[in-house]
Each structure stands twice: as structure tokens, then as C-alpha cells.
């Protein structure tokens, strides 16, 4: 492994340990490409954590947009993640518009505007987590991957919504609200009330509705997964953890309103091993 590849792998291991673990189940000659995608995703998802003002954050997103669009695939710029991503896009002929859409969607992260509706949330999940799954699938098998784009959409919604629930304490502290306004209204709440104090009387109902929505997409994914070729399974393997996270946060005892919901490392490893070796029908 080159020094640059090790830097990228270590970045994923530190910033997105669940995806780091899943990449280890991919063929050895595809892992560096997966790590480059996951490191890029961690970079743009974490911009608000590092750059606290929206406009500088948008400048950083534009830097990535310009880098992906540039036709200088053989020219390194000295940024390990950027150089690895450019090599992956070129080697595997990944569609650049997918990256542009992903970067456009991430602008939402930089501001405190409420998520307007369930449809908007599903669109956001589609351009971020689902796109990442589909790009990873294209790295693994560019012939088979297009057949499972719809399944990637379901998987991405389930995974992203679960992730947003896990990040709920951080988002509420910032004043961010990824729970759609129409779901909050149905729960008798509002974005302003949801992020203030204990979230108000409708907060638990809104969280329950979000869990139900994530489960809806997860169930649709699990219904289609028996047809998924073994070669594509590593791209979808992060979903092995989604049901366990949702199960744990169900009800008030482990509500994400009260703090970060975690799975023990041994439990995560066990779930990934079972899914990787026996498929989704094993549990």
C-alpha cells in the first residue's frame, strides 16, 4: 500500500469507522477506490464541523466541485483524498454529475434551514448516501451496478435517515432540523420547537415517525436484496448495521433525543461478518 493510500484509509477509519469496516470485505484490488469515495464523503459531510460559517463552507464545496470537474486526471495536487478520488473517478469511469449533485446537496448542511418535507428529505438522502452506495457498486462491478440503482436508492434512504437520527443530539444543539416540517406538523410540533429545550411534547412522536420512515425504506431494501450479486454486497454492507441501530433507538429508553445511541464494537463486527458471509437472510 502506498503512503497516500494509507493516509486515505486511516482517514476513513477515523472519521467513518462503520464504512471502513465494510470496505475490508471488498476484494483487495477495489479497497483503495472504496476508501477514496468514503474519505471524500467524510470530508464533505464534516465541513460544518470544521468550518463554522456557511459561506466559507460553500467555498470549500466549490473547491471540490472544481476539482472533480477538471480534466487533469493525471495531475496530483498534493491532497491525499483529492488525488485518490480523482484516480478512482478516472480508473472506474465514475459519473462526475453524481459528485456534483452530492456536493450541491451538502450545501443544506451548512445552514439551519429546516427540511421542508419528506420528499425533500428523500431527495437529500438520494443525492448523498444512495449516490455513495451506487458509486461504490460501480467500483465493484460496473456492469451489474446499474441494475440495482433503485435498490441503492432505498438503501441510501434507510442508511441516511438512520444516520440523521444518530446525529440528532448534535443537530439539535446546533439548531439544525433534518426532521421534515410536514412530519413535525403531523406530530404536533414545529422545527423551532423541536430544536429547543427538550423538543416539546411532539418530539418523541416525530422521532418515532422518522424511525418508521427509515424502517419503511429498510424493509423495501431487504425485500430486494436476495437478487443482489455477491460482488456488489460490500457496497450495501453498511445497511447491516441500520436495523440494529433502529432497534436500539426504538422507544424512549434509548431515544436519540436523550443522547447518542451506540452499538458496541463487537456487536458491529458480528453483524458485518454475518451479513458478509451469509447474506441478509441470515438474521
Short mmCIF file of C-alpha atoms in Angstrom, two decimals:
data_model
loop_
_atom_site.label_atom_id
_atom_site.label_comp_id
_atom_site.label_asym_id
_atom_site.label_seq_id
_atom_site.Cartn_x
_atom_site.Cartn_y
_atom_site.Cartn_z
CA UNK A 1 0.00 0.00 0.00
CA UNK A 2 1.32 3.43 -0.92
CA UNK A 3 1.73 6.13 1.70
CA UNK A 4 -1.07 8.15 0.10
CA UNK A 5 -3.43 5.17 0.13
CA UNK A 6 -2.64 4.55 3.80
CA UNK A 7 -3.41 8.18 4.65
CA UNK A 8 -6.79 7.89 2.91
CA UNK A 9 -7.59 4.57 4.60
CA UNK A 10 -6.66 5.97 8.02
CA UNK A 11 -8.87 9.00 7.37
CA UNK A 12 -11.87 6.73 6.78
CA UNK A 13 -11.03 4.61 9.82
CA UNK A 14 -11.01 7.74 12.00
CA UNK A 15 -14.00 9.57 10.51
CA UNK A 16 -16.35 6.78 9.39
CA UNK A 17 -15.41 3.55 11.13
CA UNK A 18 -18.53 1.65 10.05
CA UNK A 19 -17.81 2.21 6.36
CA UNK A 20 -14.13 1.47 6.99
CA UNK A 21 -15.08 -1.96 8.31
CA UNK A 22 -17.36 -2.70 5.36
CA UNK A 23 -14.66 -1.81 2.82
CA UNK A 24 -12.47 -4.55 4.27
CA UNK A 25 -14.92 -7.13 2.88
CA UNK A 26 -14.37 -5.89 -0.69
CA UNK A 27 -11.79 -7.51 -2.98
CA UNK A 28 -8.30 -6.23 -2.19
CA UNK A 29 -7.91 -4.57 -5.58
CA UNK A 30 -11.05 -2.47 -5.02
CA UNK A 31 -10.49 -1.32 -1.44
CA UNK A 32 -8.37 1.73 -2.20
CA UNK A 33 -11.07 3.05 -4.54
CA UNK A 34 -13.78 2.49 -1.92
CA UNK A 35 -11.66 4.21 0.71
CA UNK A 36 -11.25 7.21 -1.59
CA UNK A 37 -15.04 7.50 -2.01
CA UNK A 38 -15.65 7.13 1.72
CA UNK A 39 -12.90 9.61 2.60
CA UNK A 40 -14.37 12.13 0.17
CA UNK A 41 -17.80 11.64 1.71
CA UNK A 42 -16.38 12.13 5.22
CA UNK A 43 -14.60 15.29 4.06
CA UNK A 44 -17.70 16.97 2.67
CA UNK A 45 -20.03 15.69 5.40
CA UNK A 46 -17.73 17.14 8.04
CA UNK A 47 -17.28 20.60 6.55
CA UNK A 48 -19.67 22.22 9.02
CA UNK A 49 -17.72 20.68 11.91
CA UNK A 50 -14.50 22.29 10.69
CA UNK A 51 -15.81 25.48 9.07
CA UNK A 52 -18.50 27.07 11.18
CA UNK A 53 -19.65 29.78 8.77
CA UNK A 54 -21.83 28.90 5.75
CA UNK A 55 -20.08 30.96 3.08
CA UNK A 56 -16.56 29.56 3.69
CA UNK A 57 -18.21 26.15 3.77
CA UNK A 58 -19.72 26.78 0.34
CA UNK A 59 -16.28 27.85 -0.90
CA UNK A 60 -14.88 24.51 0.25
CA UNK A 61 -17.66 22.62 -1.50
CA UNK A 62 -16.95 24.62 -4.67
CA UNK A 63 -13.26 23.67 -4.38
CA UNK A 64 -14.27 20.02 -4.51
CA UNK A 65 -16.70 20.69 -7.37
CA UNK A 66 -13.95 22.36 -9.43
CA UNK A 67 -11.52 19.58 -8.64
CA UNK A 68 -13.89 16.83 -9.80
CA UNK A 69 -14.82 18.75 -12.96
CA UNK A 70 -11.22 19.46 -14.00
CA UNK A 71 -9.85 17.33 -16.86
CA UNK A 72 -6.41 16.82 -15.31
CA UNK A 73 -6.80 13.26 -14.06
CA UNK A 74 -3.07 12.55 -14.11
CA UNK A 75 -2.05 15.68 -12.20
CA UNK A 76 -1.80 15.32 -8.44
CA UNK A 77 -2.33 18.37 -6.23
CA UNK A 78 -0.79 17.02 -3.02
CA UNK A 79 -4.10 16.48 -1.21
CA UNK A 80 -4.24 12.74 -0.47
CA UNK A 81 -8.03 12.39 -0.56
CA UNK A 82 -8.43 14.59 -3.62
CA UNK A 83 -5.69 12.79 -5.53
CA UNK A 84 -7.13 9.39 -4.61
CA UNK A 85 -10.64 10.45 -5.60
CA UNK A 86 -9.51 11.76 -8.98
CA UNK A 87 -7.71 8.49 -9.65
CA UNK A 88 -10.81 6.50 -8.70
CA UNK A 89 -13.11 8.57 -10.91
CA UNK A 90 -10.72 8.15 -13.84
CA UNK A 91 -9.92 4.47 -13.37
CA UNK A 92 -13.51 3.36 -12.82
CA UNK A 93 -15.13 5.93 -15.13
CA UNK A 94 -17.45 7.18 -12.45
CA UNK A 95 -20.05 9.77 -13.49
CA UNK A 96 -18.94 13.25 -12.45
CA UNK A 97 -22.52 14.61 -12.24
CA UNK A 98 -23.14 12.27 -9.29
CA UNK A 99 -20.38 14.04 -7.37
CA UNK A 100 -21.68 17.45 -8.38
CA UNK A 101 -25.17 16.53 -7.12
CA UNK A 102 -23.70 15.22 -3.88
CA UNK A 103 -21.82 18.47 -3.31
CA UNK A 104 -24.92 20.52 -4.14
CA UNK A 105 -26.96 18.55 -1.60
CA UNK A 106 -24.34 19.17 1.09
CA UNK A 107 -24.97 22.91 0.94
CA UNK A 108 -28.05 22.20 3.06
CA UNK A 109 -25.77 21.01 5.89
CA UNK A 110 -24.17 24.44 6.19
CA UNK A 111 -27.34 26.31 7.12
CA UNK A 112 -30.06 25.98 9.75
CA UNK A 113 -32.97 25.96 7.33
CA UNK A 114 -35.49 23.26 8.25
CA UNK A 115 -36.02 20.27 5.98
CA UNK A 116 -39.30 21.19 4.23
CA UNK A 117 -40.87 17.79 3.59
CA UNK A 118 -40.45 14.03 3.46
CA UNK A 119 -39.94 14.32 -0.30
CA UNK A 120 -37.10 16.80 0.23
CA UNK A 121 -35.52 14.51 2.82
CA UNK A 122 -35.67 11.53 0.48
CA UNK A 123 -34.10 13.65 -2.25
CA UNK A 124 -31.30 14.67 0.08
CA UNK A 125 -30.69 11.03 1.05
CA UNK A 126 -30.73 10.03 -2.60
CA UNK A 127 -28.08 12.55 -3.60
CA UNK A 128 -25.81 11.71 -0.63
CA UNK A 129 -25.93 8.22 0.90
CA UNK A 130 -27.68 6.49 -2.00
CA UNK A 131 -25.32 8.04 -4.54
CA UNK A 132 -22.36 6.88 -2.48
CA UNK A 133 -23.68 3.31 -2.42
CA UNK A 134 -24.25 3.36 -6.17
CA UNK A 135 -20.75 4.75 -6.84
CA UNK A 136 -19.25 2.06 -4.63
CA UNK A 137 -21.24 -0.56 -6.52
CA UNK A 138 -19.87 0.79 -9.81
CA UNK A 139 -16.35 0.38 -8.47
CA UNK A 140 -17.10 -3.24 -7.58
CA UNK A 141 -18.85 -4.17 -10.83
CA UNK A 142 -19.76 -1.51 -13.40
CA UNK A 143 -21.85 -3.97 -15.40
CA UNK A 144 -24.07 -5.21 -12.57
CA UNK A 145 -24.32 -1.94 -10.61
CA UNK A 146 -26.84 -0.12 -12.88
CA UNK A 147 -29.37 -2.93 -12.41
CA UNK A 148 -29.53 -2.12 -8.69
CA UNK A 149 -29.78 1.67 -8.77
CA UNK A 150 -33.31 1.58 -7.33
CA UNK A 151 -32.17 -0.72 -4.54
CA UNK A 152 -29.32 1.70 -3.83
CA UNK A 153 -31.91 4.45 -3.51
CA UNK A 154 -33.85 2.53 -0.88
CA UNK A 155 -30.66 1.54 0.92
CA UNK A 156 -29.36 5.10 0.91
CA UNK A 157 -32.59 6.49 2.37
CA UNK A 158 -32.60 3.88 5.13
CA UNK A 159 -28.95 4.42 5.96
CA UNK A 160 -29.03 8.22 5.81
CA UNK A 161 -32.19 8.53 7.89
CA UNK A 162 -30.71 6.21 10.50
CA UNK A 163 -27.56 8.32 10.49
CA UNK A 164 -29.53 11.55 10.90
CA UNK A 165 -31.32 10.04 13.89
CA UNK A 166 -27.97 9.07 15.40
CA UNK A 167 -26.75 12.65 14.90
CA UNK A 168 -29.92 14.16 16.32
CA UNK A 169 -28.32 15.40 19.59
CA UNK A 170 -25.60 17.24 17.65
CA UNK A 171 -28.04 18.73 15.16
CA UNK A 172 -30.44 19.93 17.86
CA UNK A 173 -27.56 21.55 19.75
CA UNK A 174 -26.67 23.46 16.59
CA UNK A 175 -30.25 24.43 15.89
CA UNK A 176 -30.42 22.21 12.81
CA UNK A 177 -33.55 20.24 11.97
CA UNK A 178 -33.39 17.39 9.48
CA UNK A 179 -36.78 16.06 10.58
CA UNK A 180 -39.13 17.24 7.81
CA UNK A 181 -41.55 20.02 8.67
CA UNK A 182 -44.55 18.00 7.45
CA UNK A 183 -43.64 15.11 9.78
CA UNK A 184 -43.22 17.54 12.65
CA UNK A 185 -46.58 19.15 11.90
CA UNK A 186 -48.28 15.75 11.92
CA UNK A 187 -46.65 15.09 15.31
CA UNK A 188 -47.94 18.39 16.69
CA UNK A 189 -44.57 20.13 16.61
CA UNK A 190 -42.52 22.51 14.50
CA UNK A 191 -38.83 22.87 13.58
CA UNK A 192 -38.42 25.74 16.05
CA UNK A 193 -39.97 23.79 18.92
CA UNK A 194 -38.16 20.56 18.04
CA UNK A 195 -34.66 22.04 18.36
CA UNK A 196 -35.42 24.00 21.55
CA UNK A 197 -35.10 22.60 25.07
CA UNK A 198 -36.43 19.05 25.36
CA UNK A 199 -38.08 19.28 21.95
CA UNK A 200 -41.61 19.76 23.23
CA UNK A 201 -44.45 17.25 23.63
CA UNK A 202 -44.43 16.23 19.97
CA UNK A 203 -40.72 15.43 19.80
CA UNK A 204 -40.98 11.73 20.64
CA UNK A 205 -43.80 11.29 18.13
CA UNK A 206 -41.69 12.95 15.45
CA UNK A 207 -38.71 10.71 16.23
CA UNK A 208 -40.98 7.65 16.11
CA UNK A 209 -42.23 8.78 12.69
CA UNK A 210 -38.65 9.18 11.45
CA UNK A 211 -37.77 5.70 12.70
CA UNK A 212 -40.84 4.34 10.93
CA UNK A 213 -39.82 6.08 7.69
CA UNK A 214 -36.29 4.68 7.91
CA UNK A 215 -37.75 1.22 8.53
CA UNK A 216 -40.02 1.57 5.52
CA UNK A 217 -37.04 2.11 3.24
CA UNK A 218 -35.00 -0.57 5.01
CA UNK A 219 -37.79 -3.13 4.56
CA UNK A 220 -38.06 -2.28 0.86
CA UNK A 221 -34.30 -2.74 0.54
CA UNK A 222 -34.37 -6.07 2.36
CA UNK A 223 -37.14 -7.34 0.08
CA UNK A 224 -34.98 -6.69 -2.97
CA UNK A 225 -31.64 -7.76 -1.56
CA UNK A 226 -31.89 -11.50 -2.35
CA UNK A 227 -31.25 -10.62 -6.00
CA UNK A 228 -28.12 -8.63 -5.12
CA UNK A 229 -25.00 -10.26 -6.60
CA UNK A 230 -22.29 -11.23 -4.13
CA UNK A 231 -19.83 -8.96 -5.92
CA UNK A 232 -21.93 -5.87 -5.04
CA UNK A 233 -22.61 -6.83 -1.45
CA UNK A 234 -19.74 -4.77 0.11
CA UNK A 235 -21.26 -1.55 -1.26
CA UNK A 236 -24.51 -2.28 0.58
CA UNK A 237 -22.92 -3.80 3.68
CA UNK A 238 -23.30 -0.64 5.84
CA UNK A 239 -27.04 -1.47 5.86
CA UNK A 240 -26.17 -4.48 8.04
CA UNK A 241 -26.00 -2.07 10.97
CA UNK A 242 -29.06 0.06 10.24
CA UNK A 243 -31.70 -2.30 11.65
CA UNK A 244 -29.68 -2.81 14.84
CA UNK A 245 -29.36 0.96 15.33
CA UNK A 246 -33.09 1.46 14.71
CA UNK A 247 -33.99 -1.39 17.06
CA UNK A 248 -31.89 0.15 19.80
CA UNK A 249 -33.36 3.63 19.48
CA UNK A 250 -36.95 2.41 19.32
CA UNK A 251 -38.93 3.67 22.30
CA UNK A 252 -37.95 6.17 24.97
CA UNK A 253 -35.22 4.19 26.74
CA UNK A 254 -32.64 4.80 24.02
CA UNK A 255 -34.28 7.73 22.27
CA UNK A 256 -31.83 9.81 20.22
CA UNK A 257 -33.44 12.83 21.86
CA UNK A 258 -31.69 11.85 25.07
CA UNK A 259 -28.19 11.22 23.76
CA UNK A 260 -26.08 9.42 21.20
CA UNK A 261 -27.18 5.84 20.50
CA UNK A 262 -24.25 3.44 20.07
CA UNK A 263 -23.64 -0.19 19.25
CA UNK A 264 -20.74 -1.97 20.89
CA UNK A 265 -17.81 -2.56 18.55
CA UNK A 266 -18.07 -6.34 18.98
CA UNK A 267 -21.77 -6.21 18.03
CA UNK A 268 -20.98 -4.20 14.87
CA UNK A 269 -18.26 -6.61 13.83
CA UNK A 270 -20.53 -9.60 14.40
CA UNK A 271 -23.35 -8.12 12.32
CA UNK A 272 -21.00 -7.34 9.45
CA UNK A 273 -19.44 -10.81 9.50
CA UNK A 274 -22.86 -12.48 9.45
CA UNK A 275 -24.17 -10.32 6.62
CA UNK A 276 -20.97 -10.56 4.60
CA UNK A 277 -20.75 -14.33 4.86
CA UNK A 278 -24.41 -15.39 4.80
CA UNK A 279 -26.35 -12.50 3.33
CA UNK A 280 -29.42 -10.65 4.62
CA UNK A 281 -31.41 -13.83 5.13
CA UNK A 282 -29.04 -14.90 7.91
CA UNK A 283 -30.64 -12.72 10.60
#
